[in-house]
Short mmCIF file of C-alpha atoms and ligand atoms in Angstrom, two decimals:
data_model
loop_
_atom_site.label_atom_id
_atom_site.label_comp_id
_atom_site.label_asym_id
_atom_site.label_seq_id
_atom_site.Cartn_x
_atom_site.Cartn_y
_atom_site.Cartn_z
CA MET T 5 0.00 0.00 0.00
CA ASN T 6 1.18 3.46 -0.75
CA HIS T 7 1.85 5.88 1.49
CA LYS T 8 0.02 9.02 2.50
CA GLN T 9 -3.55 7.93 3.02
CA GLU T 10 -3.76 10.31 5.95
CA THR T 11 -3.30 13.27 3.60
CA ILE T 12 -6.70 12.58 2.05
CA SER T 13 -9.20 14.51 4.08
CA ARG T 14 -12.03 12.71 5.88
CA ASP T 15 -14.39 14.07 3.30
CA GLN T 16 -12.46 12.48 0.44
CA ARG T 17 -11.60 9.22 2.12
CA TRP T 18 -11.45 6.02 0.13
CA TYR T 19 -14.82 4.30 -0.26
CA GLY T 20 -14.00 1.33 -2.47
CA ARG T 21 -12.93 -2.18 -1.55
CA ARG T 22 -9.24 -2.65 -0.90
CA HIS T 23 -9.27 -6.39 -0.36
CA GLY T 24 -11.33 -9.20 -1.84
CA ARG T 25 -10.81 -12.93 -1.38
CA LYS T 26 -7.71 -14.01 0.48
CA LEU T 27 -4.85 -14.07 -1.99
CA ARG T 28 -3.30 -17.34 -3.09
CA PRO T 29 0.37 -17.59 -2.06
CA ALA T 30 1.55 -17.10 -5.66
CA ARG T 31 -0.42 -13.84 -5.91
CA GLN T 32 0.88 -12.65 -2.54
CA GLN T 33 4.37 -13.47 -3.77
CA LEU T 34 3.79 -11.25 -6.81
CA LEU T 35 2.78 -8.37 -4.53
CA ASP T 36 5.86 -8.92 -2.37
CA VAL T 37 8.39 -9.40 -5.16
CA ALA T 38 7.09 -8.13 -8.52
CA LEU T 39 5.38 -4.97 -7.33
CA PRO T 40 8.23 -3.08 -5.59
CA PRO T 41 10.41 -2.64 -8.72
CA ILE T 42 7.53 -1.20 -10.76
CA ARG T 43 5.65 0.61 -8.01
CA VAL T 44 5.11 4.34 -8.35
CA SER T 45 6.17 5.82 -5.02
CA LEU T 46 5.24 9.29 -3.91
CA PRO T 47 8.09 11.72 -3.39
CA ASP T 48 8.71 13.17 0.05
CA GLY T 49 7.14 16.56 0.41
CA ASP T 50 5.16 18.31 -2.30
CA GLY T 51 7.50 17.70 -5.22
CA ALA T 52 6.75 16.14 -8.59
CA ILE T 53 7.46 12.54 -9.46
CA ASP T 54 10.61 12.03 -11.49
CA LEU T 55 9.07 10.41 -14.55
CA ALA T 56 12.43 10.08 -16.30
CA ALA T 57 13.66 7.95 -13.40
CA LEU T 58 10.44 5.95 -13.37
CA PHE T 59 10.78 5.21 -17.11
CA PRO T 60 14.52 5.14 -17.85
CA GLU T 61 13.79 3.49 -21.21
CA LYS T 62 12.36 6.86 -22.38
CA PRO T 63 9.00 5.80 -23.83
CA ALA T 64 7.52 7.71 -26.74
CA ALA T 65 4.61 8.88 -24.56
CA LEU T 66 2.97 8.25 -21.20
CA TRP T 67 -0.57 6.93 -20.81
CA MET T 68 -2.44 6.40 -17.57
CA GLU T 69 -5.35 4.18 -16.62
CA ILE T 70 -7.20 5.01 -13.41
CA GLY T 71 -9.04 2.13 -11.71
CA PHE T 72 -7.71 -0.67 -13.92
CA GLY T 73 -9.57 -3.32 -11.91
CA THR T 74 -8.02 -6.66 -12.81
CA GLY T 75 -6.03 -5.08 -15.62
CA GLU T 76 -7.41 -6.61 -18.85
CA HIS T 77 -7.44 -3.31 -20.73
CA LEU T 78 -4.15 -2.05 -19.34
CA ALA T 79 -2.25 -5.27 -20.05
CA ALA T 80 -3.64 -5.57 -23.56
CA LEU T 81 -2.74 -1.99 -24.41
CA ALA T 82 0.73 -2.31 -22.90
CA ALA T 83 1.34 -5.37 -25.08
CA GLN T 84 -0.04 -3.60 -28.15
CA TYR T 85 2.07 -0.46 -27.61
CA PRO T 86 5.49 -1.52 -26.30
CA ASP T 87 7.00 1.93 -26.96
CA ILE T 88 4.47 3.66 -24.65
CA GLY T 89 4.97 3.92 -20.88
CA PHE T 90 1.87 3.08 -18.82
CA ILE T 91 0.95 4.12 -15.29
CA GLY T 92 -1.87 2.04 -13.87
CA CYS T 93 -3.62 3.16 -10.69
CA GLU T 94 -5.65 0.76 -8.59
CA PRO T 95 -6.03 0.48 -4.80
CA PHE T 96 -7.86 -2.91 -4.90
CA VAL T 97 -5.12 -5.31 -3.83
CA ASN T 98 -6.56 -8.38 -5.58
CA GLY T 99 -6.81 -6.36 -8.80
CA VAL T 100 -3.20 -5.26 -8.51
CA ALA T 101 -2.15 -8.90 -7.99
CA SER T 102 -4.09 -9.92 -11.15
CA MET T 103 -2.39 -7.17 -13.11
CA LEU T 104 1.02 -8.27 -11.85
CA ALA T 105 0.25 -11.81 -13.02
CA LYS T 106 -0.53 -10.45 -16.51
CA ILE T 107 2.66 -8.40 -16.51
CA GLU T 108 4.64 -11.47 -15.63
CA GLU T 109 2.88 -13.86 -18.04
CA GLN T 110 3.22 -11.44 -20.95
CA GLY T 111 6.69 -10.17 -20.06
CA LEU T 112 5.51 -6.54 -20.07
CA THR T 113 8.25 -4.05 -19.20
CA ASN T 114 6.43 -0.78 -19.90
CA VAL T 115 3.94 -0.70 -16.98
CA ARG T 116 4.31 1.01 -13.60
CA VAL T 117 1.71 0.60 -10.87
CA PHE T 118 0.38 3.03 -8.31
CA ASP T 119 -1.42 0.78 -5.84
CA ASP T 120 -3.48 3.42 -4.10
CA ASP T 121 -6.06 6.14 -4.55
CA VAL T 122 -5.15 8.22 -7.62
CA ARG T 123 -6.04 11.39 -5.72
CA LEU T 124 -2.84 10.88 -3.73
CA LEU T 125 -0.78 10.61 -6.90
CA MET T 126 -2.26 13.39 -9.00
CA PRO T 127 -0.80 16.37 -7.11
CA HIS T 128 2.66 14.87 -7.73
CA MET T 129 2.23 14.34 -11.46
CA PRO T 130 4.00 16.98 -13.57
CA ASP T 131 1.85 19.27 -15.72
CA ALA T 132 1.20 18.10 -19.28
CA SER T 133 2.88 14.75 -18.72
CA LEU T 134 0.20 12.38 -20.06
CA GLN T 135 -0.79 11.92 -23.68
CA ARG T 136 -3.71 9.63 -22.88
CA LEU T 137 -5.87 9.02 -19.85
CA TYR T 138 -8.38 6.19 -19.43
CA VAL T 139 -11.13 6.02 -16.82
CA LEU T 140 -13.19 2.94 -17.64
CA PHE T 141 -16.42 1.81 -16.01
CA SER T 142 -15.65 3.59 -12.77
CA ASP T 143 -18.03 3.22 -9.85
CA PRO T 144 -21.24 5.12 -10.70
CA TRP T 145 -22.32 5.78 -7.09
CA PRO T 146 -25.98 6.04 -8.12
CA LYS T 147 -27.39 7.55 -4.92
CA LEU T 148 -27.59 11.33 -4.99
CA ARG T 149 -25.88 11.68 -1.63
CA HIS T 150 -22.92 9.66 -2.98
CA HIS T 151 -22.37 11.62 -6.19
CA ARG T 152 -19.44 13.47 -4.67
CA ARG T 153 -17.61 10.12 -4.53
CA ARG T 154 -17.66 9.85 -8.32
CA ILE T 155 -14.30 10.01 -10.06
CA SER T 156 -15.63 12.63 -12.48
CA VAL T 157 -16.16 15.35 -9.85
CA PRO T 158 -14.89 18.78 -10.98
CA GLU T 159 -11.76 18.77 -8.77
CA ASN T 160 -10.58 15.49 -10.31
CA LEU T 161 -11.38 16.69 -13.84
CA SER T 162 -9.25 19.77 -13.33
CA GLN T 163 -6.36 17.59 -12.13
CA PHE T 164 -6.82 15.37 -15.20
CA ALA T 165 -6.67 18.42 -17.45
CA ARG T 166 -3.57 19.69 -15.69
CA MET T 167 -1.75 16.36 -16.04
CA MET T 168 -2.60 16.02 -19.70
CA ALA T 169 -0.52 17.27 -22.59
CA ASP T 170 -2.11 19.52 -25.22
CA ASN T 171 -4.19 17.53 -27.69
CA GLY T 172 -4.01 14.49 -25.42
CA THR T 173 -7.05 12.22 -25.23
CA PHE T 174 -9.09 11.47 -22.14
CA LEU T 175 -11.37 8.46 -22.62
CA PHE T 176 -14.19 7.93 -20.17
CA ALA T 177 -16.37 4.85 -20.62
CA THR T 178 -19.40 3.75 -18.64
CA ASP T 179 -22.49 1.58 -19.10
CA GLN T 180 -24.52 3.85 -16.78
CA HIS T 181 -26.06 6.48 -19.02
CA ASP T 182 -27.15 8.78 -16.17
CA PHE T 183 -23.62 8.72 -14.85
CA ALA T 184 -22.31 9.47 -18.35
CA ALA T 185 -24.61 12.49 -18.65
CA TRP T 186 -23.67 13.75 -15.17
CA SER T 187 -19.97 13.34 -15.95
CA LEU T 188 -20.27 14.99 -19.35
CA ARG T 189 -21.97 18.00 -17.77
CA HIS T 190 -18.93 18.49 -15.54
CA MET T 191 -16.49 17.77 -18.37
CA LEU T 192 -18.09 20.47 -20.52
CA GLN T 193 -17.53 22.94 -17.68
CA GLU T 194 -13.83 22.08 -17.41
CA PRO T 195 -12.01 24.63 -19.60
CA GLY T 196 -9.11 22.24 -20.23
CA PHE T 197 -11.27 19.76 -22.14
CA GLU T 198 -13.25 19.76 -25.33
CA TRP T 199 -15.71 16.97 -26.17
CA THR T 200 -14.86 15.70 -29.62
CA ALA T 201 -18.14 13.96 -30.54
CA GLN T 202 -19.84 15.13 -33.73
CA CYS T 203 -22.61 12.56 -33.94
CA ARG T 204 -24.25 9.76 -31.95
CA SER T 205 -21.98 7.02 -33.24
CA ASP T 206 -18.99 8.90 -31.81
CA TRP T 207 -20.04 8.11 -28.25
CA LEU T 208 -21.39 4.65 -28.98
CA THR T 209 -18.30 3.38 -30.81
CA PRO T 210 -15.21 2.28 -28.91
CA PRO T 211 -11.76 3.41 -30.07
CA SER T 212 -10.23 1.29 -32.84
CA ASP T 213 -7.67 -0.19 -30.44
CA TRP T 214 -10.28 -0.91 -27.77
CA GLN T 215 -9.81 -3.87 -25.40
CA PRO T 216 -12.91 -4.88 -23.44
CA THR T 217 -12.75 -4.66 -19.68
CA ARG T 218 -14.14 -7.09 -17.14
CA TYR T 219 -16.87 -4.66 -16.07
CA GLN T 220 -17.83 -3.98 -19.66
CA LEU T 221 -18.30 -7.70 -20.26
CA LYS T 222 -20.39 -8.00 -17.08
CA ALA T 223 -22.56 -5.09 -18.22
CA ARG T 224 -22.97 -6.61 -21.68
CA LYS T 225 -24.43 -9.76 -20.12
CA LYS T 226 -27.08 -7.54 -18.53
CA GLY T 227 -27.79 -5.96 -21.93
CA LEU T 228 -26.14 -2.64 -21.04
CA GLU T 229 -24.22 -0.92 -23.83
CA PRO T 230 -21.41 1.46 -22.97
CA VAL T 231 -20.93 5.11 -23.77
CA PHE T 232 -17.43 6.30 -24.74
CA LEU T 233 -16.76 9.96 -24.02
CA ARG T 234 -13.63 11.21 -25.77
CA LEU T 235 -12.26 14.53 -24.56
CA ARG T 236 -9.41 16.42 -26.16
CA ARG T 237 -7.03 18.38 -23.96
CA CYS T 238 -7.31 21.91 -25.33
CA SER T 239 -4.09 23.64 -26.29
CA ARG T 240 -2.64 25.85 -23.60
CA PRO T 241 -2.26 29.51 -24.51
C1 SAM Z 309 -16.17 -0.65 -11.28
S1 SAM Z 309 -14.48 -1.00 -11.22
C2 SAM Z 309 -13.99 -1.07 -12.94
C3 SAM Z 309 -12.68 -1.76 -13.14
C4 SAM Z 309 -12.16 -1.80 -14.59
N1 SAM Z 309 -11.88 -0.47 -15.09
C5 SAM Z 309 -13.12 -2.52 -15.49
O1 SAM Z 309 -13.77 -1.83 -16.33
O2 SAM Z 309 -13.24 -3.75 -15.39
C6 SAM Z 309 -13.80 0.56 -10.72
C7 SAM Z 309 -12.37 0.45 -10.25
O3 SAM Z 309 -11.88 1.75 -9.98
C8 SAM Z 309 -11.09 1.69 -8.82
N2 SAM Z 309 -11.08 3.04 -8.25
C9 SAM Z 309 -12.13 3.70 -7.72
N3 SAM Z 309 -11.75 4.90 -7.26
C10 SAM Z 309 -10.41 5.00 -7.50
C11 SAM Z 309 -9.44 5.99 -7.20
N4 SAM Z 309 -9.75 7.13 -6.56
N5 SAM Z 309 -8.15 5.77 -7.58
C12 SAM Z 309 -7.82 4.63 -8.24
N6 SAM Z 309 -8.72 3.64 -8.53
C13 SAM Z 309 -9.99 3.82 -8.16
C14 SAM Z 309 -11.78 0.65 -7.94
O4 SAM Z 309 -10.91 0.06 -6.97
C15 SAM Z 309 -12.24 -0.37 -8.96
O5 SAM Z 309 -11.30 -1.40 -9.17
#
């Protein structure tokens, strides 16, 4: 577990599950041995993360996935784009262990993992450092009184915009159409982003390099079709 959980205020505290079923010894071993060399650690104090040290192989670009779950999408993309550096963020320990298993099985060398709440990491990410950001099927928190727990609250959107490079792409997918509409309303109010959709098919069609996620497949079984919101990071003046 990373690090400065106490710096998240009571109001913002973590609401998701951190642990699921007891881990098998092989999975625990992955957490103990395979995670430390690729873990994203927070710097002491308020400084920015040294991305060049984190990715000494100098990838062509950096992409981030927030809430990768068990890592199907992240692992598939990392295999498809070996010249890109990936930062995956996920506080659910069993999900992190599943992702580590995929990294090991596929011999992926271009993934780093932040195994905690992304809100701890974001203030330490340099401005304009990400060319792509994925937030896929995040928890919809349907009750009105829980809406402030949603990942697409304005303060997170402004951090996303700050972290993203000009013309970078933020992809937000969900099968909950009310949640999509709520999120889009906030996205349209964030000056750093522009919604790129021109017509209906633009938000119903996944990107050409799309890899289905576990939650998407679950939703499909219930007959729910996802919405894909693509936002462009506007150019800075
Ligand atoms: C509904 S699951 C979807 C998982 C995966 N993206 C998929 O589509 O299968 C949402 C995931 O987001 C993670 N999550 C929620 N809030 C987060 C946060 N603040 N930082 C990082 N991950 C978060 C949860 O732990 C959970 O694994």
